[in-house]
CSV table of C-alpha atoms in Angstrom, one decimal:
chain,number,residue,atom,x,y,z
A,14,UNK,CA,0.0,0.0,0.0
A,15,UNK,CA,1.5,3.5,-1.2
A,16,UNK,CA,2.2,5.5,2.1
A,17,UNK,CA,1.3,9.0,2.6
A,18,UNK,CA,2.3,11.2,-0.5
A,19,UNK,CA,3.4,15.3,-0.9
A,20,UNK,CA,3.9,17.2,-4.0
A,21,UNK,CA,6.2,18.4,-5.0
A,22,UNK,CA,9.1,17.5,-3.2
A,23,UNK,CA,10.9,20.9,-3.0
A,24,UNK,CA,10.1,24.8,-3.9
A,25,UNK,CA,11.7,27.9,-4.3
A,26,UNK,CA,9.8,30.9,-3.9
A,27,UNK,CA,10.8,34.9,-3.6
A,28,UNK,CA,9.1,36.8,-1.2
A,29,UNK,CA,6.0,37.9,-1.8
A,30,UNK,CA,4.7,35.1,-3.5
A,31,UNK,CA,2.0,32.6,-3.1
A,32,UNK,CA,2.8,28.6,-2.7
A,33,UNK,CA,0.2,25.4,-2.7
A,34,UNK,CA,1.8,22.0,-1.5
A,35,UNK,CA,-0.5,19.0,-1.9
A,36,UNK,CA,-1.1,15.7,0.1
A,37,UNK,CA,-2.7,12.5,-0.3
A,38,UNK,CA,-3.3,10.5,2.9
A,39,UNK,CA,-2.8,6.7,3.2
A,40,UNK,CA,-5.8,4.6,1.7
A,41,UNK,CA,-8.9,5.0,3.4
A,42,UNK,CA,-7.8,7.5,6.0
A,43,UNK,CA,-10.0,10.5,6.6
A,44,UNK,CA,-8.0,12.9,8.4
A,45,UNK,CA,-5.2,15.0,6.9
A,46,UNK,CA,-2.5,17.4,9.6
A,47,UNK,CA,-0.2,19.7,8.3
A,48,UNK,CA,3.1,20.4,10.6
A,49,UNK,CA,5.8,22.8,9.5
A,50,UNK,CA,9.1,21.6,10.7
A,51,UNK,CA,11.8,24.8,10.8
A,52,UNK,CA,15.8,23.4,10.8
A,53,UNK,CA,16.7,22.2,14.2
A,54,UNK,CA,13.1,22.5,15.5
A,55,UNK,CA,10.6,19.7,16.1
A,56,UNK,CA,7.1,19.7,13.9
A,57,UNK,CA,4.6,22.6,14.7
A,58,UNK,CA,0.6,21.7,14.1
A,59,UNK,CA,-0.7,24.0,11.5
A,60,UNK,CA,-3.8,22.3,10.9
A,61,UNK,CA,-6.3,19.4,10.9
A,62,UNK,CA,-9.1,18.5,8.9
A,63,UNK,CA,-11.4,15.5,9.0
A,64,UNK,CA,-14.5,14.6,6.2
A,65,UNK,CA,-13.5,18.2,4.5
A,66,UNK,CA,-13.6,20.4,7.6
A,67,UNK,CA,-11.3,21.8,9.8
A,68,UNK,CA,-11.1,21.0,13.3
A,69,UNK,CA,-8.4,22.5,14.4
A,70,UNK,CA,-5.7,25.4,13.7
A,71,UNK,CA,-2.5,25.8,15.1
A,72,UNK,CA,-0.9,29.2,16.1
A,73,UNK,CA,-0.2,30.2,12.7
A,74,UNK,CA,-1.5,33.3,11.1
A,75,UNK,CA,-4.4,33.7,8.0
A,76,UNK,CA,-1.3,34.0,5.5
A,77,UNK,CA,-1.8,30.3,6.5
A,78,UNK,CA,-4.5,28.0,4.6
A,79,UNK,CA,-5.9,24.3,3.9
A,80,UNK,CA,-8.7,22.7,2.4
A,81,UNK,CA,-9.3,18.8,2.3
A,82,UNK,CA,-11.1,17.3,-0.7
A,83,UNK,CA,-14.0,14.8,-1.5
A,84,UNK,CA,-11.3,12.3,-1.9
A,85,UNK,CA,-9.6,13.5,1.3
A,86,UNK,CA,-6.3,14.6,-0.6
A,87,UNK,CA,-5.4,18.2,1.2
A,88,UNK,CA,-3.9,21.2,-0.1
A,89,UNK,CA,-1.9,24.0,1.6
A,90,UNK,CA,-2.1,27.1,0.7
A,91,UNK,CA,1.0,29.8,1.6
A,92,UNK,CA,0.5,33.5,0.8
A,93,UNK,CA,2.6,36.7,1.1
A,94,UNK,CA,5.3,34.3,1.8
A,95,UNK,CA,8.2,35.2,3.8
A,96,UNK,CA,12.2,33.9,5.0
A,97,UNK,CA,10.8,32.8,7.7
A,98,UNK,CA,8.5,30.7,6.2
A,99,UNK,CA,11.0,28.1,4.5
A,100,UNK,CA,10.6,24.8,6.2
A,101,UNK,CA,10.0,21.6,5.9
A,102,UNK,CA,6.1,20.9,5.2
A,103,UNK,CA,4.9,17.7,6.4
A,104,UNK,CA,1.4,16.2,5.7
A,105,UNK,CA,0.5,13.3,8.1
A,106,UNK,CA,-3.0,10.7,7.8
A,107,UNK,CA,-4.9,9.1,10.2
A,108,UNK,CA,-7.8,6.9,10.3
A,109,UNK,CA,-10.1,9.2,12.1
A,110,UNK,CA,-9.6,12.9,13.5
A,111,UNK,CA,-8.9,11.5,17.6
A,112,UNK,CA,-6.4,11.5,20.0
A,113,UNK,CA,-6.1,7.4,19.8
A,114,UNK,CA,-4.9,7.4,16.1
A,115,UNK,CA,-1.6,6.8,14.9
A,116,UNK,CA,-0.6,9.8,12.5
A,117,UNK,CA,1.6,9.0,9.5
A,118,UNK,CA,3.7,11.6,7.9
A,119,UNK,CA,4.7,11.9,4.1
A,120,UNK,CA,8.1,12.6,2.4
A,121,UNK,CA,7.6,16.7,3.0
A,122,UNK,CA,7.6,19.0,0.7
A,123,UNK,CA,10.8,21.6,1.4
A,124,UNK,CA,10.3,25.4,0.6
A,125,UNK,CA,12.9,27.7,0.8
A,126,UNK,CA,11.7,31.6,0.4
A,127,UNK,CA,14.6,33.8,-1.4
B,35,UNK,CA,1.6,22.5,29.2
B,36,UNK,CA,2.9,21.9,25.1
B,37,UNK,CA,6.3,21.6,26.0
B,38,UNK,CA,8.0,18.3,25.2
B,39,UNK,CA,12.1,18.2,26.0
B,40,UNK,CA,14.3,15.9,25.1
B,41,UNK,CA,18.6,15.8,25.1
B,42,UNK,CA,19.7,17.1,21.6
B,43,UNK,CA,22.6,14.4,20.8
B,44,UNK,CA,23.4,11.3,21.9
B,45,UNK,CA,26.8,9.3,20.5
B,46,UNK,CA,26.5,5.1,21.2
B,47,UNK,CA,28.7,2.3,19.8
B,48,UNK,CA,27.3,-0.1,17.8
B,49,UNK,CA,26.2,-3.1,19.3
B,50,UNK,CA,25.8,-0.9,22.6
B,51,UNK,CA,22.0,-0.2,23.7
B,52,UNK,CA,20.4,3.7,23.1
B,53,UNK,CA,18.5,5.5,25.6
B,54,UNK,CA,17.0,8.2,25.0
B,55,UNK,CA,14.8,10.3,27.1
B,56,UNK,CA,11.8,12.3,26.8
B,57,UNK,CA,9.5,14.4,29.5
B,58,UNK,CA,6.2,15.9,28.7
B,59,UNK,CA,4.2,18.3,31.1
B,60,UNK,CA,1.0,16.9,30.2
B,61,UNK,CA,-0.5,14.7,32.7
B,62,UNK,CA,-3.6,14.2,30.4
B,63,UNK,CA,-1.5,13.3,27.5
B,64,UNK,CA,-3.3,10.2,26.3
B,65,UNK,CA,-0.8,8.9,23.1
B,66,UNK,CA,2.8,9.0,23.5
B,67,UNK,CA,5.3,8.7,20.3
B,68,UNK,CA,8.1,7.8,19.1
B,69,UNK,CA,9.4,9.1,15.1
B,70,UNK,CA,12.8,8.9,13.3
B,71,UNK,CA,13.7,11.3,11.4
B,72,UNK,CA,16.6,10.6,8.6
B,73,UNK,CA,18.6,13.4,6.7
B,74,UNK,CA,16.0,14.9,4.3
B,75,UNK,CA,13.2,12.4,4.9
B,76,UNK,CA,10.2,12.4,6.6
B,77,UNK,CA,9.0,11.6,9.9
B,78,UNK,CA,8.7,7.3,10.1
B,79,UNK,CA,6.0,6.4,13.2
B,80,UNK,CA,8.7,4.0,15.6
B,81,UNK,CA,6.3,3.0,17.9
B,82,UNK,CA,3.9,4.4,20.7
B,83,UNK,CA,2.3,3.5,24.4
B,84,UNK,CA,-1.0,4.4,25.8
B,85,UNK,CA,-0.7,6.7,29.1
B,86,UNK,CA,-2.1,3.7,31.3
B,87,UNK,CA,0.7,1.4,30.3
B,88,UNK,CA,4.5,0.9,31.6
B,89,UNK,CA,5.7,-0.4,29.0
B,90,UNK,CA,6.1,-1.8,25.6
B,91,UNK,CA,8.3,-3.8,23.7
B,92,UNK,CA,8.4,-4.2,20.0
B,93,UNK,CA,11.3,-6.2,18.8
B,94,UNK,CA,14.6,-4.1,19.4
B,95,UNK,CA,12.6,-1.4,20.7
B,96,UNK,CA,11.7,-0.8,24.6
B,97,UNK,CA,9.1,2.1,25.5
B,98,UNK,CA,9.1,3.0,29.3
B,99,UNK,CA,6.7,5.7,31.1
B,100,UNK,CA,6.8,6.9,34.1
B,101,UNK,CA,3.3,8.7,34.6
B,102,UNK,CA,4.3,9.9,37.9
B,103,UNK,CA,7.5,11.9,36.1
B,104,UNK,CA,5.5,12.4,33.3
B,105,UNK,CA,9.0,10.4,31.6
B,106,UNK,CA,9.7,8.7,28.7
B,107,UNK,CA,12.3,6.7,27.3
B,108,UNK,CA,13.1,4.6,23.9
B,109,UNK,CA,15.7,1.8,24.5
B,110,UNK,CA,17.1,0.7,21.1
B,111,UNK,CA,19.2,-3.0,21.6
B,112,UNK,CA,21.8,-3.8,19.5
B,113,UNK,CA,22.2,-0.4,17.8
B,114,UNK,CA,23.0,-0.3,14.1
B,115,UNK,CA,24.8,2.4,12.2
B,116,UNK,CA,21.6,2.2,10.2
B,117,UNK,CA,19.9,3.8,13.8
B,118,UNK,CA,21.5,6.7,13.0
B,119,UNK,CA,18.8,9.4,12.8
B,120,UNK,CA,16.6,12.0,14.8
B,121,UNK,CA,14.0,10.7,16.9
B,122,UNK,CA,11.4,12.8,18.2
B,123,UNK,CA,9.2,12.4,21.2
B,124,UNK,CA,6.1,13.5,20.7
B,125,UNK,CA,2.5,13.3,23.0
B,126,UNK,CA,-1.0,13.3,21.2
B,127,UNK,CA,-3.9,15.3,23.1
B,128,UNK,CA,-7.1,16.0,22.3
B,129,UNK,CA,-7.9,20.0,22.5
B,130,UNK,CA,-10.5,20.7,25.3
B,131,UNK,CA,-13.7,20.4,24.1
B,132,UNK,CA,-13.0,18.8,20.8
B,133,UNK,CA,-12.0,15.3,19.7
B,134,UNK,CA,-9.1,16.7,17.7
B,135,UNK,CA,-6.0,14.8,18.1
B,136,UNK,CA,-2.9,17.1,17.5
B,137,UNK,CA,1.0,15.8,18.0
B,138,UNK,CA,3.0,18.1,20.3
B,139,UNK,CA,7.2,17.3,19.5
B,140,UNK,CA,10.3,18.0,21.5
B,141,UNK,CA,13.1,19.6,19.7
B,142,UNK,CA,14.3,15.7,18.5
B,143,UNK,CA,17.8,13.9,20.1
B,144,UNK,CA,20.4,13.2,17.3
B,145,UNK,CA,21.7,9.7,17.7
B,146,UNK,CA,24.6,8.9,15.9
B,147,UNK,CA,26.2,5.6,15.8
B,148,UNK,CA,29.8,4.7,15.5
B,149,UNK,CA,30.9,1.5,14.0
């Protein structure tokens, strides 16, 4: 079974501009999270969404943006990007949206902002 | 509390036994993970324990929590230059009033393994 994927793989982007990174969660999982991972650091939630909704935002600001679709791939959407917001962009599946699933991360997709 | 720490290197032998540790400030912390993180990849799920156990063992790898310390630990036997990697620690929650299930991490320990 193909694990979770993340396109594309890497991204540069000048400041300013906009970016969309896709996802498509393990087979028969419902629930997509986006976690941006910053050199040296430790993943940060940015966002959850189950059945196409979101239930839950991380402290990120509006610049930030997701959507989950009927087939529960996810998108994330960057704009106004800054330096600050190069990172390693990791999409993760689960079964169901709870606390008791296991959450299973993608490749990443790295962007680095000139 | 969100804050997860962990030791940010650790150097072993191979064939010597890792330890590395892990506290969480969450008492109500209900998953608790372990990932590996190799240069330029993604995170790959280890293994993980439920808050009411002490322990778990799966193959090479040994999970310990101490509740009381709010303490955790991944014991890797036998360690392989192939171990080499970051591991995060990282606790799953659900937000108050919602059944959301979000990951906190800790900054990740670098274990490198020398043959």
């Amino acid at each position: 079974d193909a694990g979770v994927t993340q396109s594309p793989t890497h991204l540069i982007k000048t400041r300013g501009q906009h970016v969309t990174l896709r996802c498509s969660p393990i087979s028969g999982h419902k629930s997509v999270s986006w976690y941006q991972q910053v050199l040296g650091q430790g993943p940060q939630f940015i966002f959850q969404y189950y059945e196409k909704e979101e239930r839950g935002r991380g402290n990120f600001p509006d610049r930030f943006s997701a959507r989950q679709f009927p087939n529960y791939s996810s998108e994330l959407n960057v704009n106004a990007l800054l330096l600050g917001d190069s990172a390693l962009y990791l999409c993760a599946s689960s079964e169901e949206a709870g606390d008791s699933y296991e959450q299973y991360f993608g490749p990443g997709t790295r962007l680095t902002v000139t | 509390g969100e804050d997860v720490e962990q030791s940010l290197f650790l150097s072993v032998r191979e064939g010597d036994s890792s330890v590395i540790n892990c506290t969480y400030t969450d008492s109500s912390s209900t998953y608790l993970y372990w990932y590996k993180q190799e240069p330029g990849a993604g995170l790959q799920l280890l293994t993980y324990i439920f808050s009411n156990m002490d322990m778990k063992q799966d193959q090479r790898l040994t999970v310990l929590l101490n509740k009381k310390d709010k303490h955790l630990s991944l014991r890797i036997a036998d360690t392989q230059t192939g171990d080499s990697a970051i591991y995060f620690c990282a606790e799953s929650k659900a937000d108050r009033g919602s059944t959301l299930g979000r990951l906190y991490f800790g900054r990740g320990t670098q274990l490198t393994v020398w043959p």
